[in-house]
Short mmCIF file of C-alpha atoms in Angstrom, two decimals:
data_model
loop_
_atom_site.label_atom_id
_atom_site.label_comp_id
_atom_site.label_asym_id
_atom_site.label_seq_id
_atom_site.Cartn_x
_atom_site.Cartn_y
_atom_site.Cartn_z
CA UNK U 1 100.26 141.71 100.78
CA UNK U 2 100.58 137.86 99.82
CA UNK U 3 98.20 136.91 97.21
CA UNK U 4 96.66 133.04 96.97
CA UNK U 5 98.93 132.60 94.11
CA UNK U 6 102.14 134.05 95.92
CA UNK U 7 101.13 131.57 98.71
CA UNK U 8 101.07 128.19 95.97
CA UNK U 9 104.66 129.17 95.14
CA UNK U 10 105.74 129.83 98.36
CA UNK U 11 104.36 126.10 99.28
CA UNK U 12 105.62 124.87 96.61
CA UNK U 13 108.79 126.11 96.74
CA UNK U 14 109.54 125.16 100.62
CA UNK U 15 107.86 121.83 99.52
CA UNK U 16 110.75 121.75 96.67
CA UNK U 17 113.92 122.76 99.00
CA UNK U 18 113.18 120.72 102.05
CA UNK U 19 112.79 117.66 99.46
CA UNK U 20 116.21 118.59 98.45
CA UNK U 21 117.84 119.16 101.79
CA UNK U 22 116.59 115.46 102.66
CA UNK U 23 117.22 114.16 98.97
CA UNK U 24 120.81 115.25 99.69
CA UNK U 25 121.08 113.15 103.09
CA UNK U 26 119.60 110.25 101.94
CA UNK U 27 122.46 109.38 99.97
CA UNK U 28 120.58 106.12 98.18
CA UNK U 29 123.44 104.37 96.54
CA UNK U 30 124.11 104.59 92.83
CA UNK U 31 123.43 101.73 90.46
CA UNK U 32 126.36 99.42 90.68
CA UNK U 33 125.70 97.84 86.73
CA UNK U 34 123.62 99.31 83.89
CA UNK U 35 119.90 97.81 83.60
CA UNK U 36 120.63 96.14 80.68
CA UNK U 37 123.67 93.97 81.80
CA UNK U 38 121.18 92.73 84.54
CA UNK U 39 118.55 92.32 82.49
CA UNK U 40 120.60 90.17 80.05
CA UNK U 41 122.16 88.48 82.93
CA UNK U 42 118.57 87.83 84.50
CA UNK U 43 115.57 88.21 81.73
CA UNK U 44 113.04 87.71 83.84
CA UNK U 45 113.74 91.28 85.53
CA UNK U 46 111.84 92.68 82.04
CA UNK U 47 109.23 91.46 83.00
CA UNK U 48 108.58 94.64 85.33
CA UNK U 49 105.95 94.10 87.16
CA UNK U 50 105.10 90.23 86.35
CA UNK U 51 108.85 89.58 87.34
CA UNK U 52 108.59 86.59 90.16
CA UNK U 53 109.55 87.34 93.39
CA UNK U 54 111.74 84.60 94.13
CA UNK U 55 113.67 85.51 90.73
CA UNK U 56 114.87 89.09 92.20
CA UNK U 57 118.74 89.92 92.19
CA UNK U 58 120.91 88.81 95.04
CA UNK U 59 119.74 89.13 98.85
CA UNK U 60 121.70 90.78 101.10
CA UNK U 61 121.55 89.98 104.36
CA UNK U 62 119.80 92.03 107.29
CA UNK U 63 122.10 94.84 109.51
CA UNK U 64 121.38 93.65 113.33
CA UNK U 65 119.25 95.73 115.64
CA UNK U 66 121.20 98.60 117.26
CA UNK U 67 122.75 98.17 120.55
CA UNK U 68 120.54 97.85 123.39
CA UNK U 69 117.75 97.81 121.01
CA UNK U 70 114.76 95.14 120.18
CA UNK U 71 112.06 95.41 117.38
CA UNK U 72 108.56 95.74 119.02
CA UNK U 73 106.00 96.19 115.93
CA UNK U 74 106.00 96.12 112.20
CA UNK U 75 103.38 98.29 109.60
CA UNK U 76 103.63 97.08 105.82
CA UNK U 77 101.86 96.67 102.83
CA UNK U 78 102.32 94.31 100.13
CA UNK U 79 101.15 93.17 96.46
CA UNK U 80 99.26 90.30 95.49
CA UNK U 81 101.95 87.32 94.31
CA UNK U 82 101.82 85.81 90.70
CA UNK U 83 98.71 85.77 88.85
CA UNK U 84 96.98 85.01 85.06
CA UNK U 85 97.00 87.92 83.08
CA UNK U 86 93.74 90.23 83.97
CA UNK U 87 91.85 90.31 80.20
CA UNK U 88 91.17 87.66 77.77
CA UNK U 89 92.87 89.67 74.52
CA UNK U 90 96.16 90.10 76.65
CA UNK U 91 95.98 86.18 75.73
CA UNK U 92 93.74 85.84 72.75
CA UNK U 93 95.37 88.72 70.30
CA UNK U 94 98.57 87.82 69.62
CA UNK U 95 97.23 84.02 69.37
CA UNK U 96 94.65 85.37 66.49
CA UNK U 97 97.44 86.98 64.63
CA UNK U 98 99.48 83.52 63.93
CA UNK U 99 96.36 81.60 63.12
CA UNK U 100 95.00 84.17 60.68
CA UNK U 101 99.24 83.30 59.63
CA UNK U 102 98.66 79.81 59.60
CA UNK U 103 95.82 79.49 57.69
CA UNK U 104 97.10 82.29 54.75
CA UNK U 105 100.47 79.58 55.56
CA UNK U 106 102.00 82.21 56.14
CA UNK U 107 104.15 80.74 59.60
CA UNK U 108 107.94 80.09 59.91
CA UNK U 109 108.78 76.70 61.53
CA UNK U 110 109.05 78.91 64.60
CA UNK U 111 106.05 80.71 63.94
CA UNK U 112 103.91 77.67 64.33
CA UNK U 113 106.03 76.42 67.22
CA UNK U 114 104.94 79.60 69.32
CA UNK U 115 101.44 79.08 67.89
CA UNK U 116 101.08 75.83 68.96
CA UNK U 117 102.63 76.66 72.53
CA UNK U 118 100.21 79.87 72.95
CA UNK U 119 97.28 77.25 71.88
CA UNK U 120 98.67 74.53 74.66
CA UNK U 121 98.35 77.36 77.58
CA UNK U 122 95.46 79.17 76.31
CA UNK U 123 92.74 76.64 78.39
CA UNK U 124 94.66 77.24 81.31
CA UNK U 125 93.59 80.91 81.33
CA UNK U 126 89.53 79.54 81.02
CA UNK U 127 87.80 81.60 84.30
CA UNK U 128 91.47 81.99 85.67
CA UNK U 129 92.14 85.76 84.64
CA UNK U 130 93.68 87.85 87.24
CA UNK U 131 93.40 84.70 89.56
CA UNK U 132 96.82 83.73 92.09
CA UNK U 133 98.74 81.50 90.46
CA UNK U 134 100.28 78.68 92.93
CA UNK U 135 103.80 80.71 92.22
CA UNK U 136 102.02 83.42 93.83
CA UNK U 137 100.71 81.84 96.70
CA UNK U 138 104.37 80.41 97.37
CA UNK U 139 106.13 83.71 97.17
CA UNK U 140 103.82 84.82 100.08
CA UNK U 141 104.44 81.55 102.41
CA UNK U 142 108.06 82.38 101.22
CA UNK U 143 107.55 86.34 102.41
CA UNK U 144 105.78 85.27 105.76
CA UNK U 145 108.36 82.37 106.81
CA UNK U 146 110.87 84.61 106.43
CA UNK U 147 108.79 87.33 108.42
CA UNK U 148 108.92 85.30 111.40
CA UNK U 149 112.41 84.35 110.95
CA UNK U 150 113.62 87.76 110.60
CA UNK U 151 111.99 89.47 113.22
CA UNK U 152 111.32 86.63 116.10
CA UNK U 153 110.93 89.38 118.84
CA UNK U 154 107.83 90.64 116.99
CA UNK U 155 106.15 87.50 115.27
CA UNK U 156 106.82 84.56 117.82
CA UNK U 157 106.43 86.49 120.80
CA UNK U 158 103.87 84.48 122.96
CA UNK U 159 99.76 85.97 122.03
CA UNK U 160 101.22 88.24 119.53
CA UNK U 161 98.59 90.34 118.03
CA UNK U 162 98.38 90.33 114.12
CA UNK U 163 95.95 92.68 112.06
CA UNK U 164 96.11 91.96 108.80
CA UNK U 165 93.77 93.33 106.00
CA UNK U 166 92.96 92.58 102.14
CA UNK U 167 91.41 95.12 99.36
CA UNK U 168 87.86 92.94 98.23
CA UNK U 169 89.95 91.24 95.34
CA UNK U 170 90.41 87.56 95.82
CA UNK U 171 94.21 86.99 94.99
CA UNK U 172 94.87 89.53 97.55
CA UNK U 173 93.17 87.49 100.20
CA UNK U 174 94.59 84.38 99.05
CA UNK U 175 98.39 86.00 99.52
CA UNK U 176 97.29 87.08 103.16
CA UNK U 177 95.66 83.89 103.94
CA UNK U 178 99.01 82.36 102.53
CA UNK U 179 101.41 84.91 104.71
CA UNK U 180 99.27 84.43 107.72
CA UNK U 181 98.99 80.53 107.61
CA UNK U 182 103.41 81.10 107.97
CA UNK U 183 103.05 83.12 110.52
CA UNK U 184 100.91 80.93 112.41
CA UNK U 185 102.70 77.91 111.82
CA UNK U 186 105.76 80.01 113.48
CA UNK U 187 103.85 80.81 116.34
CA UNK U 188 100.63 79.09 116.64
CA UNK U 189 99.91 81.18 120.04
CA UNK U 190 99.63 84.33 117.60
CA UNK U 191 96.34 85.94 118.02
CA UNK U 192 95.26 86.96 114.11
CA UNK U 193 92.74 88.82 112.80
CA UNK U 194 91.50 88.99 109.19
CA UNK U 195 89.84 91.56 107.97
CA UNK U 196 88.27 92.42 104.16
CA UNK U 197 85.82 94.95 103.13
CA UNK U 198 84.88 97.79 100.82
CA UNK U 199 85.35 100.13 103.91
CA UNK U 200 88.94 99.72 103.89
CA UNK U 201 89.48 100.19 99.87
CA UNK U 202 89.84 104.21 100.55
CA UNK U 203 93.59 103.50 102.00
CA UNK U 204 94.40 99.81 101.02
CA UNK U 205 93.06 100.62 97.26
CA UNK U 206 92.81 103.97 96.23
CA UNK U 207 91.88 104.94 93.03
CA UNK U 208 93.13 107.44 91.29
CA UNK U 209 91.17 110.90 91.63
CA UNK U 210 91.16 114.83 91.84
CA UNK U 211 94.06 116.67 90.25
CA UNK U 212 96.79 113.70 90.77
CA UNK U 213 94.78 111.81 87.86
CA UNK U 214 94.09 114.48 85.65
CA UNK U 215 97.85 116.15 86.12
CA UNK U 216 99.41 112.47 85.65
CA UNK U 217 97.39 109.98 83.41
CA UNK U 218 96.53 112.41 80.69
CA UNK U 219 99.96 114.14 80.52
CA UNK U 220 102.10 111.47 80.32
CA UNK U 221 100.17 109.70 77.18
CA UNK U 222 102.25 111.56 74.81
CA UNK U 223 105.70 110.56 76.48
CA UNK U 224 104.44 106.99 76.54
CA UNK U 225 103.35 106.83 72.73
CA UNK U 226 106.58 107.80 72.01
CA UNK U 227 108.84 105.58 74.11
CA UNK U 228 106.68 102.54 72.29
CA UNK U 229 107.78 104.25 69.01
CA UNK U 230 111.56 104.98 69.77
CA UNK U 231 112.11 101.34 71.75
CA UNK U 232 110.13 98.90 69.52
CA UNK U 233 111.86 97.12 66.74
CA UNK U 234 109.80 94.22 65.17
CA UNK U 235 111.58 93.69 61.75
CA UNK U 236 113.60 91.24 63.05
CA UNK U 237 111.01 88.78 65.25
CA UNK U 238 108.41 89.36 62.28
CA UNK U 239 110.81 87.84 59.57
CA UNK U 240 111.21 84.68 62.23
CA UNK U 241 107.94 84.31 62.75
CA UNK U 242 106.35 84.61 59.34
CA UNK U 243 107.49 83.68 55.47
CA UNK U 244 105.94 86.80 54.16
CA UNK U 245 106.58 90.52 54.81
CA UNK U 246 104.42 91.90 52.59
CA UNK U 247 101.12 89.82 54.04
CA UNK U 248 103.17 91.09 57.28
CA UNK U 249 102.71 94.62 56.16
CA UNK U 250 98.98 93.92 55.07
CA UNK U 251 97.82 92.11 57.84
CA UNK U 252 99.57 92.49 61.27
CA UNK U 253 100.37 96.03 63.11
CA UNK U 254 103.78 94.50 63.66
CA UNK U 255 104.45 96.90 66.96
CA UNK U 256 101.35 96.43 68.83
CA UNK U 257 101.79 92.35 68.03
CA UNK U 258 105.43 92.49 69.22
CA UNK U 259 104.46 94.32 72.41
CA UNK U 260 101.82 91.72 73.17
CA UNK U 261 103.76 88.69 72.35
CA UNK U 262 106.06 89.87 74.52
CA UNK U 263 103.56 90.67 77.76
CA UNK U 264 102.55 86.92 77.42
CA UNK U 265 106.25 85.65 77.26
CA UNK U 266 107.03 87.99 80.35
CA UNK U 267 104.30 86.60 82.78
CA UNK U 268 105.07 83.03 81.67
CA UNK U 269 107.35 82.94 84.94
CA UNK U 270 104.15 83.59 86.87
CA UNK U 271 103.22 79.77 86.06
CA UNK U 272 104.76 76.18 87.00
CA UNK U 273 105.03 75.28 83.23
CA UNK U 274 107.77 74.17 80.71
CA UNK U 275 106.36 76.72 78.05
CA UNK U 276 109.00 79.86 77.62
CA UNK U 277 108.25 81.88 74.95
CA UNK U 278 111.51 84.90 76.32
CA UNK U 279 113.90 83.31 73.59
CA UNK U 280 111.53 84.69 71.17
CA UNK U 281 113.45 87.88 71.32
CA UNK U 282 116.94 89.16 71.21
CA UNK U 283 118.50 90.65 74.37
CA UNK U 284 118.44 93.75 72.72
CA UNK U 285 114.53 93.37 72.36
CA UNK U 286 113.90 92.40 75.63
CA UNK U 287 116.02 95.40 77.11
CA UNK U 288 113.82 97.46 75.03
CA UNK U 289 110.27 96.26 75.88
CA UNK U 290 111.21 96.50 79.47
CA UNK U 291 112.49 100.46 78.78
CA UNK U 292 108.93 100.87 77.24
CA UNK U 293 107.22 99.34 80.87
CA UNK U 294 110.09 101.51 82.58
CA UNK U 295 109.11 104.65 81.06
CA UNK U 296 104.99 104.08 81.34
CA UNK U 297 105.12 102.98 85.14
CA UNK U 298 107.38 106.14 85.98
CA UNK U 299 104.65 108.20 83.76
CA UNK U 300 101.94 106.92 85.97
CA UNK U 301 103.28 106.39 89.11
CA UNK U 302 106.63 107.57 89.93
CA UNK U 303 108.06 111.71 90.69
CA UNK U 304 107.86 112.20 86.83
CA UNK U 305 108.17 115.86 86.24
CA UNK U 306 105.85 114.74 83.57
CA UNK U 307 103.11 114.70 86.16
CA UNK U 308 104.93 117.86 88.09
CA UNK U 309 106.06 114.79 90.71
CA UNK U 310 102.45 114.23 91.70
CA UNK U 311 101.68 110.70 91.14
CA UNK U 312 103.04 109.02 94.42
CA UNK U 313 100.56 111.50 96.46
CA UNK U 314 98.05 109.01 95.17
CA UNK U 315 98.75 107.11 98.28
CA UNK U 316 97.66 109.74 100.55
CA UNK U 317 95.24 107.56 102.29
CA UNK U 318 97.72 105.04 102.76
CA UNK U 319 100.73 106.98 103.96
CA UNK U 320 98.38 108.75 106.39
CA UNK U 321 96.77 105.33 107.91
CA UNK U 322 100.36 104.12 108.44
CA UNK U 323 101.34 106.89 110.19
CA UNK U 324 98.15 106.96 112.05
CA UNK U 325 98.66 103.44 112.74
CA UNK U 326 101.62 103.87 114.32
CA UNK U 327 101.20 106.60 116.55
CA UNK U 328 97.86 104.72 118.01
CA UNK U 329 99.52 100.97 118.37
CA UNK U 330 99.15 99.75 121.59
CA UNK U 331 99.14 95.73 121.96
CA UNK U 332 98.98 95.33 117.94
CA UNK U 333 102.29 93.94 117.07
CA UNK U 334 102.03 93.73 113.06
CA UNK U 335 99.99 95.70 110.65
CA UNK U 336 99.76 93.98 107.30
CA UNK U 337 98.17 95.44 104.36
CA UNK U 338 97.52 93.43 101.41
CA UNK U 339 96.62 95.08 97.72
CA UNK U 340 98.25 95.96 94.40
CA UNK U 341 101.47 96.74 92.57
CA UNK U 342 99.95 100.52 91.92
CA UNK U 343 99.74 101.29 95.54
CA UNK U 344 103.02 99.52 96.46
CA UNK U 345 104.85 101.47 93.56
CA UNK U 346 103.97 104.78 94.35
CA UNK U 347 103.81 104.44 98.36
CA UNK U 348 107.47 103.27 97.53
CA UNK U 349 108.10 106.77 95.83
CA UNK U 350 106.34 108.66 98.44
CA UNK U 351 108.26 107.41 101.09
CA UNK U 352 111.14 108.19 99.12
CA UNK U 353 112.95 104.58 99.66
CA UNK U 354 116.29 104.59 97.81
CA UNK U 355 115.85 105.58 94.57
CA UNK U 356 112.20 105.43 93.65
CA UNK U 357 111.01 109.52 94.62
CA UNK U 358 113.87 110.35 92.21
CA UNK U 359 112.35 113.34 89.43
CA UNK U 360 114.05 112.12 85.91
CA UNK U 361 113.43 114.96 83.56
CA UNK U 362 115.38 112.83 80.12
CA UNK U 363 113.61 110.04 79.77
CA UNK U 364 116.04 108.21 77.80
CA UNK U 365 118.53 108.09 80.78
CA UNK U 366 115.35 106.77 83.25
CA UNK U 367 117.08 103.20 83.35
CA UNK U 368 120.57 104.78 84.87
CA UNK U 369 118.39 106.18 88.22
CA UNK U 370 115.13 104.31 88.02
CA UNK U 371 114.20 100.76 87.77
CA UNK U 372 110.62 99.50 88.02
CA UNK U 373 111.49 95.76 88.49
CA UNK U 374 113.13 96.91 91.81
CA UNK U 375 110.32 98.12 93.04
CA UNK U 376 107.27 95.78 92.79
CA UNK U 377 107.69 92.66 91.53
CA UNK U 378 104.86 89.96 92.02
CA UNK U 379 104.53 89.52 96.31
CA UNK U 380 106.76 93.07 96.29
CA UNK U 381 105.95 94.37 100.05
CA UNK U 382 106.91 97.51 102.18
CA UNK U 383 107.80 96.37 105.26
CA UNK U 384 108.82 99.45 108.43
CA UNK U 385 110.42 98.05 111.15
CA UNK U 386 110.15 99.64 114.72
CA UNK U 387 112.78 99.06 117.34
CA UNK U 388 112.22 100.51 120.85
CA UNK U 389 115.28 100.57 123.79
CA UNK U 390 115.02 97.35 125.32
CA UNK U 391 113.38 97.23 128.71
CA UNK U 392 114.90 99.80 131.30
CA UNK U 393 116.38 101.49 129.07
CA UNK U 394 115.71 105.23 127.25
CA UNK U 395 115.75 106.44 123.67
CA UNK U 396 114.37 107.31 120.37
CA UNK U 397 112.01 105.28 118.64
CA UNK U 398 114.05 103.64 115.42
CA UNK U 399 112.46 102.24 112.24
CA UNK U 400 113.70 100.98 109.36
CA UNK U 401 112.29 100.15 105.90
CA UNK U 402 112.61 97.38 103.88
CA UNK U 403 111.72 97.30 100.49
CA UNK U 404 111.28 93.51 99.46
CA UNK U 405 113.37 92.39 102.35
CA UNK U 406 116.45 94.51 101.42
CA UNK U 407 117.31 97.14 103.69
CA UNK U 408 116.52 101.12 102.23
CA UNK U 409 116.90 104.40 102.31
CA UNK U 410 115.15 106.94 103.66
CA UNK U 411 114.45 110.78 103.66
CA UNK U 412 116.21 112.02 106.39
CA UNK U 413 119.42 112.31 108.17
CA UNK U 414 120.90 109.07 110.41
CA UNK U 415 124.18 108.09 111.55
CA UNK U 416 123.38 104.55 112.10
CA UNK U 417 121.90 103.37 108.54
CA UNK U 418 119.39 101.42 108.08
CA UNK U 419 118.04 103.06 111.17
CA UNK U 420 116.26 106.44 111.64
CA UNK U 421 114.79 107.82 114.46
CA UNK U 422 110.58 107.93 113.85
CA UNK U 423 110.10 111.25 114.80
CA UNK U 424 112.26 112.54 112.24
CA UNK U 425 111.12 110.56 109.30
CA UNK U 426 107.28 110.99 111.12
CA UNK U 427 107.48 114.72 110.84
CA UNK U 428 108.93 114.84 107.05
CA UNK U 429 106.22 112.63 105.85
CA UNK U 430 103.70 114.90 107.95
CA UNK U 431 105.15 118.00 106.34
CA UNK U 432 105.28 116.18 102.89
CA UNK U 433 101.37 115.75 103.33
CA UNK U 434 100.77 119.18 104.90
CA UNK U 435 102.40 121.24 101.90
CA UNK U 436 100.95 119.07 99.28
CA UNK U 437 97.05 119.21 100.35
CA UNK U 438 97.88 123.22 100.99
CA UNK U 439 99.09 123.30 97.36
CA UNK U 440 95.83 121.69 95.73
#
């Protein structure tokens, strides 16, 4: 007789070797340079998830269709694009720390320097927090041009049908307004519908609930705290930024400052301005704050064994509407979902694109398999291409997924990458679902 809890393992264990089997064929490529070479070749990359769109690593460019094949519809989600920081201290703390310096005269020449650049952006921030920035708004014209460029047969097509919807949060409507706006201009016959409401958050912004928060956010504080301890170094930026280490020592928690300084100096390339604040730190600081982001994202959204891979089922609702989507398109060409970087992050994982549903047990080696600033920059966007035989013509349904406009892999077997047949990929995801909700 098979108990309840011989059944969990049994789920769990067919859940664990058909993730394999496909794990096996995806054959996402290796990492062709360490993370930090690329991050010291391109800084802003540390910036994880304030790291601006347009300042990504080298395109490649698109595979054609298939023979005797046309794309017919596109499904995707994507982030907000650059925006202010979300709360006042992210701005205010580390600025409070070199005045309470400057009046004890306690700065270094570059001490005051940084002070008086902080205090020159600060009023910018006044009722902005969390707002688009117009860097974000031109990633997403940028993201929607290109669209239409890309894919002609689905976005200029004459009355094309366009249903795109926002989460309630106004930089994510401004980014679809922006997209949309493109797509019009490409095609001003397009027929486009806008929609944004609280009765849409349960797919487009789920929070986090049920046993994949408890499993994930309190289990991975532990690993988190000490990643912050192991990667953060501030003897060095302290002694250039104040005269005193022994007021230092007294006054300032020299990690926590360091960590902030250095969230401000990362989302500086979310703004048209000539204040950089990066050069503050040594490449071998800036390598290290981005392992701490690295490490914290994975914690709380990525496979982490941490979280017994749970996290990326967060994005239940949204998996399941795209699939549902899908199978239910008639006239609808495009299906564009606008929200957050913690839905595009672990959707990204769920699907398994590339390398992002990869389980990293040693954290320390998370940087040669797993890289956040791949995965959702500022505008980052999912974007699952459908091609269909072109007229008079039979055979499978083909889709293929782009992860910010560059070509991934997926969980299942092909023979023509980038392109899978749907029904495969359809009934893996469908599975994936199936022997998760059984296991809860």
């Amino acid at each position: 007789m098979i108990t309840k809890m011989d059944k969990k393992l049994l789920i769990a264990l067919s859940f664990i070797i058909c993730h394999s089997s496909f794990s096996v064929a995806q054959k996402a490529p290796v990492f062709e340079t360490s993370a930090k070479d690329e991050i010291v070749a391109n800084r802003y990359l540390a910036g994880s998830n304030y790291l601006d769109y347009d300042r990504q690593l080298t395109d490649k460019a698109l595979t054609p269709a298939p023979k005797g094949y046309e794309p017919f519809y596109m499904t995707h989600y994507g982030r907000h694009g650059s925006r202010w920081l979300i709360w006042e201290g992210d701005y205010r703390l580390p600025m409070t720390t070199l005045k309470s310096a400057r009046e004890a005269g306690k700065l270094t020449p570059l001490g005051e320097e940084t002070l008086q650049k902080l205090e020159a952006f600060h009023p910018t921030t006044e009722k902005r927090l969390g707002d688009l920035t117009t860097v974000g708004e031109r990633q997403h014209h940028g993201i929607g041009k290109r669209m239409a460029q890309n894919f002609p047969e689905i976005f200029k097509t004459p009355g094309v049908k366009i249903d795109a919807r926002s989460t309630v949060v106004i930089r994510c409507i401004l980014s679809m307004i922006a997209e949309c706006e493109e797509l019009a201009a490409a095609n001003p016959t397009a027929q486009i519908h806008n929609d944004v409401s609280e009765s849409l958050q349960y797919y487009l912004n789920q929070p986090w609930e049920g046993v994949v928060k408890e499993q994930g956010r309190t289990t991975g504080d532990k690993e988190y705290a000490e990643a912050q301890q192991k990667y953060t170094h501030p003897e060095r930026l302290m002694k250039a930024l104040f005269n005193d280490q022994q007021w230092v020592y007294n006054n300032v928690a020299s990690g926590d400052f360091m960590r902030r300084l250095f969230e401000v100096a990362a989302n500086m390339q979310s703004h048209d301005t000539d204040i950089e604040l990066l050069s503050l730190f040594t490449d071998d600081e800036v390598y290290d704050q981005w392992r701490i982001r690295n490490v914290g994202w994975y914690l709380d959204y990525g496979a982490s064994p941490v979280s017994g891979s749970k996290m990326p089922f967060s994005q239940l609702n949204l998996l399941k509407n795209i699939i549902e989507t899908a199978d239910t398109v008639t006239q609808t060409q495009a299906t564009l979902r606008f929200g957050h970087e913690v839905c595009v992050m672990p959707l990204a994982c769920l699907l398994e694109l590339d390398n992002c549903g990869m389980a990293v047990e040693n954290l320390d080696e998370l940087d040669t398999y797993w890289r956040n600033y791949r995965i959702f920059p500022m505008g980052c966007n999912i974007q699952l291409v459908f091609y269909r035989p072109k007229k008079g013509k039979e055979g499978d349904i083909l889709v293929k997924a782009l992860l910010n406009e560059r070509e991934a892999y997926m969980p299942a077997q092909t023979d023509n990458w980038p392109y899978y047949k749907w029904q495969d990929l359809r009934l893996y995801y469908l599975n994936k679902i199936k022997e998760f909700e059984g296991g809860l």
